[in-house]
PDB file of C-alpha atoms in Angstrom:
ATOM      1  CA  MET A   1       0.000   0.000   0.000  1.00  0.00           C
ATOM      2  CA  SER A   2       0.994   3.639  -0.402  1.00  0.00           C
ATOM      3  CA  LYS A   3       2.269   6.308   1.943  1.00  0.00           C
ATOM      4  CA  ILE A   4       0.127   9.422   1.649  1.00  0.00           C
ATOM      5  CA  GLN A   5       0.663  12.825   3.210  1.00  0.00           C
ATOM      6  CA  ILE A   6      -2.401  15.076   3.259  1.00  0.00           C
ATOM      7  CA  PHE A   7      -1.515  18.780   3.187  1.00  0.00           C
ATOM      8  CA  ILE A   8      -4.406  20.720   4.693  1.00  0.00           C
ATOM      9  CA  GLY A   9      -5.174  24.380   4.077  1.00  0.00           C
ATOM     10  CA  SER A  10      -8.103  25.526   6.171  1.00  0.00           C
ATOM     11  CA  VAL A  11      -9.504  28.768   7.547  1.00  0.00           C
ATOM     12  CA  TYR A  12     -12.559  27.667   9.541  1.00  0.00           C
ATOM     13  CA  GLY A  13     -11.883  23.932   9.780  1.00  0.00           C
ATOM     14  CA  GLY A  14     -13.969  22.618   6.880  1.00  0.00           C
ATOM     15  CA  ALA A  15     -10.968  21.409   4.888  1.00  0.00           C
ATOM     16  CA  GLU A  16      -9.503  19.906   8.029  1.00  0.00           C
ATOM     17  CA  GLN A  17     -12.700  17.897   8.580  1.00  0.00           C
ATOM     18  CA  VAL A  18     -12.658  16.688   4.979  1.00  0.00           C
ATOM     19  CA  GLY A  19      -8.953  15.825   5.341  1.00  0.00           C
ATOM     20  CA  GLU A  20      -9.756  13.698   8.377  1.00  0.00           C
ATOM     21  CA  ILE A  21     -12.471  11.883   6.421  1.00  0.00           C
ATOM     22  CA  LEU A  22     -10.038  11.235   3.575  1.00  0.00           C
ATOM     23  CA  SER A  23      -7.433   9.998   6.048  1.00  0.00           C
ATOM     24  CA  GLU A  24      -9.897   7.611   7.706  1.00  0.00           C
ATOM     25  CA  GLN A  25     -10.992   6.174   4.361  1.00  0.00           C
ATOM     26  CA  LEU A  26      -7.436   5.756   3.060  1.00  0.00           C
ATOM     27  CA  THR A  27      -6.266   4.183   6.322  1.00  0.00           C
ATOM     28  CA  ALA A  28      -9.186   1.732   6.172  1.00  0.00           C
ATOM     29  CA  LEU A  29      -7.980   0.764   2.696  1.00  0.00           C
ATOM     30  CA  GLY A  30      -4.544  -0.067   4.149  1.00  0.00           C
ATOM     31  CA  HIS A  31      -2.607   3.076   3.268  1.00  0.00           C
ATOM     32  CA  GLU A  32      -0.234   4.810   5.674  1.00  0.00           C
ATOM     33  CA  VAL A  33      -1.561   8.368   6.048  1.00  0.00           C
ATOM     34  CA  THR A  34      -0.154  11.504   7.673  1.00  0.00           C
ATOM     35  CA  LEU A  35      -2.184  14.694   8.156  1.00  0.00           C
ATOM     36  CA  ASN A  36      -0.188  17.912   7.863  1.00  0.00           C
ATOM     37  CA  THR A  37      -1.920  21.207   8.689  1.00  0.00           C
ATOM     38  CA  TYR A  38       1.246  23.329   8.470  1.00  0.00           C
ATOM     39  CA  ALA A  39       3.151  21.993   5.468  1.00  0.00           C
ATOM     40  CA  ARG A  40       6.729  23.237   5.159  1.00  0.00           C
ATOM     41  CA  ALA A  41       9.237  23.031   2.340  1.00  0.00           C
ATOM     42  CA  GLU A  42      11.036  20.060   3.890  1.00  0.00           C
ATOM     43  CA  ASP A  43       7.768  18.092   3.990  1.00  0.00           C
ATOM     44  CA  LEU A  44       7.921  17.878   0.195  1.00  0.00           C
ATOM     45  CA  ALA A  45      11.352  16.275   0.351  1.00  0.00           C
ATOM     46  CA  ARG A  46      10.899  13.832   3.216  1.00  0.00           C
ATOM     47  CA  ASP A  47       9.973  10.814   1.054  1.00  0.00           C
ATOM     48  CA  PRO A  48       9.887  11.088  -2.753  1.00  0.00           C
ATOM     49  CA  ASP A  49       7.680   7.977  -2.990  1.00  0.00           C
ATOM     50  CA  GLU A  50       5.047   9.441  -0.674  1.00  0.00           C
ATOM     51  CA  ILE A  51       1.915  10.646  -2.450  1.00  0.00           C
ATOM     52  CA  ILE A  52       0.692  14.135  -1.603  1.00  0.00           C
ATOM     53  CA  LEU A  53      -3.005  14.821  -1.321  1.00  0.00           C
ATOM     54  CA  LEU A  54      -3.824  18.539  -1.215  1.00  0.00           C
ATOM     55  CA  CYS A  55      -6.989  19.295   0.739  1.00  0.00           C
ATOM     56  CA  HIS A  56      -7.711  22.981   1.068  1.00  0.00           C
ATOM     57  CA  SER A  57     -10.385  25.600   1.086  1.00  0.00           C
ATOM     58  CA  ASN A  58     -10.678  28.611  -1.156  1.00  0.00           C
ATOM     59  CA  THR A  59     -11.189  32.055   0.382  1.00  0.00           C
ATOM     60  CA  GLY A  60     -13.881  34.337  -1.021  1.00  0.00           C
ATOM     61  CA  SER A  61     -11.209  36.273  -2.870  1.00  0.00           C
ATOM     62  CA  GLY A  62      -9.852  33.076  -4.432  1.00  0.00           C
ATOM     63  CA  GLU A  63      -6.760  32.807  -2.275  1.00  0.00           C
ATOM     64  CA  LEU A  64      -5.285  29.937  -0.338  1.00  0.00           C
ATOM     65  CA  PRO A  65      -5.654  29.756   3.444  1.00  0.00           C
ATOM     66  CA  ASP A  66      -2.759  31.189   5.460  1.00  0.00           C
ATOM     67  CA  ASN A  67      -1.562  27.793   6.700  1.00  0.00           C
ATOM     68  CA  ILE A  68      -0.900  26.442   3.172  1.00  0.00           C
ATOM     69  CA  GLN A  69       0.244  29.716   1.588  1.00  0.00           C
ATOM     70  CA  PRO A  70       3.950  29.121   2.535  1.00  0.00           C
ATOM     71  CA  LEU A  71       3.901  25.825   0.628  1.00  0.00           C
ATOM     72  CA  TYR A  72       2.525  27.540  -2.464  1.00  0.00           C
ATOM     73  CA  LEU A  73       5.150  30.289  -2.230  1.00  0.00           C
ATOM     74  CA  HIS A  74       7.886  27.659  -1.887  1.00  0.00           C
ATOM     75  CA  LEU A  75       6.621  25.904  -5.013  1.00  0.00           C
ATOM     76  CA  THR A  76       6.447  29.091  -7.080  1.00  0.00           C
ATOM     77  CA  ARG A  77       9.623  30.801  -5.831  1.00  0.00           C
ATOM     78  CA  ASP A  78      12.093  28.070  -4.923  1.00  0.00           C
ATOM     79  CA  TYR A  79      11.146  25.486  -7.571  1.00  0.00           C
ATOM     80  CA  PRO A  80      11.719  22.337  -5.512  1.00  0.00           C
ATOM     81  CA  ARG A  81      12.598  19.180  -7.391  1.00  0.00           C
ATOM     82  CA  ILE A  82       9.314  17.306  -7.341  1.00  0.00           C
ATOM     83  CA  ALA A  83       9.187  16.111 -10.953  1.00  0.00           C
ATOM     84  CA  GLY A  84       7.447  12.754 -11.068  1.00  0.00           C
ATOM     85  CA  ARG A  85       5.960  13.212  -7.590  1.00  0.00           C
ATOM     86  CA  ARG A  86       2.366  11.967  -7.485  1.00  0.00           C
ATOM     87  CA  TYR A  87      -0.379  14.101  -5.972  1.00  0.00           C
ATOM     88  CA  GLY A  88      -4.126  14.645  -5.786  1.00  0.00           C
ATOM     89  CA  VAL A  89      -6.313  17.696  -5.191  1.00  0.00           C
ATOM     90  CA  VAL A  90      -9.428  18.296  -3.086  1.00  0.00           C
ATOM     91  CA  ASN A  91     -10.650  21.900  -3.012  1.00  0.00           C
ATOM     92  CA  LEU A  92     -13.506  23.323  -0.966  1.00  0.00           C
ATOM     93  CA  ALA A  93     -14.952  26.354  -2.715  1.00  0.00           C
ATOM     94  CA  ASP A  94     -18.175  28.298  -3.176  1.00  0.00           C
ATOM     95  CA  SER A  95     -19.598  28.900  -6.640  1.00  0.00           C
ATOM     96  CA  SER A  96     -21.405  32.033  -5.449  1.00  0.00           C
ATOM     97  CA  TYR A  97     -18.017  33.806  -5.732  1.00  0.00           C
ATOM     98  CA  THR A  98     -16.507  34.828  -9.053  1.00  0.00           C
ATOM     99  CA  THR A  99     -13.208  33.363  -7.845  1.00  0.00           C
ATOM    100  CA  PHE A 100     -14.704  29.870  -7.550  1.00  0.00           C
ATOM    101  CA  ASN A 101     -11.996  27.188  -7.279  1.00  0.00           C
ATOM    102  CA  GLU A 102      -9.101  29.556  -8.077  1.00  0.00           C
ATOM    103  CA  ALA A 103      -7.028  28.349  -5.118  1.00  0.00           C
ATOM    104  CA  GLY A 104      -7.431  24.778  -6.332  1.00  0.00           C
ATOM    105  CA  HIS A 105      -6.222  25.741  -9.791  1.00  0.00           C
ATOM    106  CA  MET A 106      -3.275  27.663  -8.311  1.00  0.00           C
ATOM    107  CA  LEU A 107      -1.904  24.763  -6.279  1.00  0.00           C
ATOM    108  CA  ASP A 108      -2.612  22.223  -9.003  1.00  0.00           C
ATOM    109  CA  ALA A 109      -0.801  24.383 -11.575  1.00  0.00           C
ATOM    110  CA  ALA A 110       2.170  24.916  -9.242  1.00  0.00           C
ATOM    111  CA  PHE A 111       2.643  21.158  -8.831  1.00  0.00           C
ATOM    112  CA  GLU A 112       2.111  20.518 -12.537  1.00  0.00           C
ATOM    113  CA  ASP A 113       4.579  23.254 -13.558  1.00  0.00           C
ATOM    114  CA  LEU A 114       7.286  21.466 -11.550  1.00  0.00           C
ATOM    115  CA  GLY A 115       6.626  18.144 -13.260  1.00  0.00           C
ATOM    116  CA  ALA A 116       4.552  16.488 -10.549  1.00  0.00           C
ATOM    117  CA  VAL A 117       1.943  14.026 -11.805  1.00  0.00           C
ATOM    118  CA  ARG A 118      -1.650  14.443 -10.680  1.00  0.00           C
ATOM    119  CA  ILE A 119      -3.562  11.270  -9.896  1.00  0.00           C
ATOM    120  CA  GLY A 120      -7.111  11.420 -11.222  1.00  0.00           C
ATOM    121  CA  GLU A 121      -9.326  14.453 -11.446  1.00  0.00           C
ATOM    122  CA  PRO A 122      -9.533  16.983  -8.613  1.00  0.00           C
ATOM    123  CA  LEU A 123     -12.518  16.905  -6.302  1.00  0.00           C
ATOM    124  CA  VAL A 124     -14.177  20.313  -6.026  1.00  0.00           C
ATOM    125  CA  LEU A 125     -16.634  20.560  -3.149  1.00  0.00           C
ATOM    126  CA  ASP A 126     -19.029  23.448  -3.802  1.00  0.00           C
ATOM    127  CA  ALA A 127     -20.512  24.948  -0.623  1.00  0.00           C
ATOM    128  CA  SER A 128     -23.426  26.354  -2.635  1.00  0.00           C
ATOM    129  CA  SER A 129     -24.451  23.022  -4.138  1.00  0.00           C
ATOM    130  CA  GLY A 130     -26.245  21.732  -1.071  1.00  0.00           C
ATOM    131  CA  ASP A 131     -24.472  18.391  -1.438  1.00  0.00           C
ATOM    132  CA  ASP A 132     -22.952  16.714   1.607  1.00  0.00           C
ATOM    133  CA  ALA A 133     -19.182  17.273   1.422  1.00  0.00           C
ATOM    134  CA  ALA A 134     -18.441  14.253   3.618  1.00  0.00           C
ATOM    135  CA  THR A 135     -20.357  11.882   1.343  1.00  0.00           C
ATOM    136  CA  LEU A 136     -18.776  13.318  -1.797  1.00  0.00           C
ATOM    137  CA  ALA A 137     -15.294  13.052  -0.259  1.00  0.00           C
ATOM    138  CA  ARG A 138     -15.846   9.439   0.804  1.00  0.00           C
ATOM    139  CA  ASP A 139     -17.061   8.455  -2.655  1.00  0.00           C
ATOM    140  CA  TRP A 140     -14.272  10.328  -4.451  1.00  0.00           C
ATOM    141  CA  VAL A 141     -11.433   8.940  -2.333  1.00  0.00           C
ATOM    142  CA  GLN A 142     -12.591   5.359  -2.883  1.00  0.00           C
ATOM    143  CA  ASP A 143     -12.237   5.858  -6.648  1.00  0.00           C
ATOM    144  CA  TRP A 144      -9.035   7.913  -6.296  1.00  0.00           C
ATOM    145  CA  ALA A 145      -7.371   5.197  -4.206  1.00  0.00           C
ATOM    146  CA  LYS A 146      -7.920   2.674  -7.018  1.00  0.00           C
ATOM    147  CA  LEU A 147      -5.593   4.790  -9.186  1.00  0.00           C
ATOM    148  CA  LEU A 148      -2.654   4.568  -6.764  1.00  0.00           C
TER     149      LEU A 148
END
């Protein structure tokens, strides 16, 4: 089974709750999972075989939460060597804002620009949809894990 590190970017705790759900599901499937709410540059380099799962919210202005912003800046300024690194994306956003899902696109693009390889399609949880984020996350991660 795979080692997976979940990088969480959260303002009010919603992304952290979804990250915990993802962690529980992946652990139940036999994966070794670490939750990281304050990702640092060295966390990218700790194990090149470890899969990174980005789980973050999107502020109303389309920006990343403060606790994951340093990781994004490291990716876009220091250009760490993560080519070939596998990752996934889960973004919590709200389609009532014109900046819907921009933070998700920003982090995804930063990883892609450095040669990292995204596993599957991102999960975008829309707060305005009325759908249950926990159910959507559980369903998505079951399918995502099959791609590992």
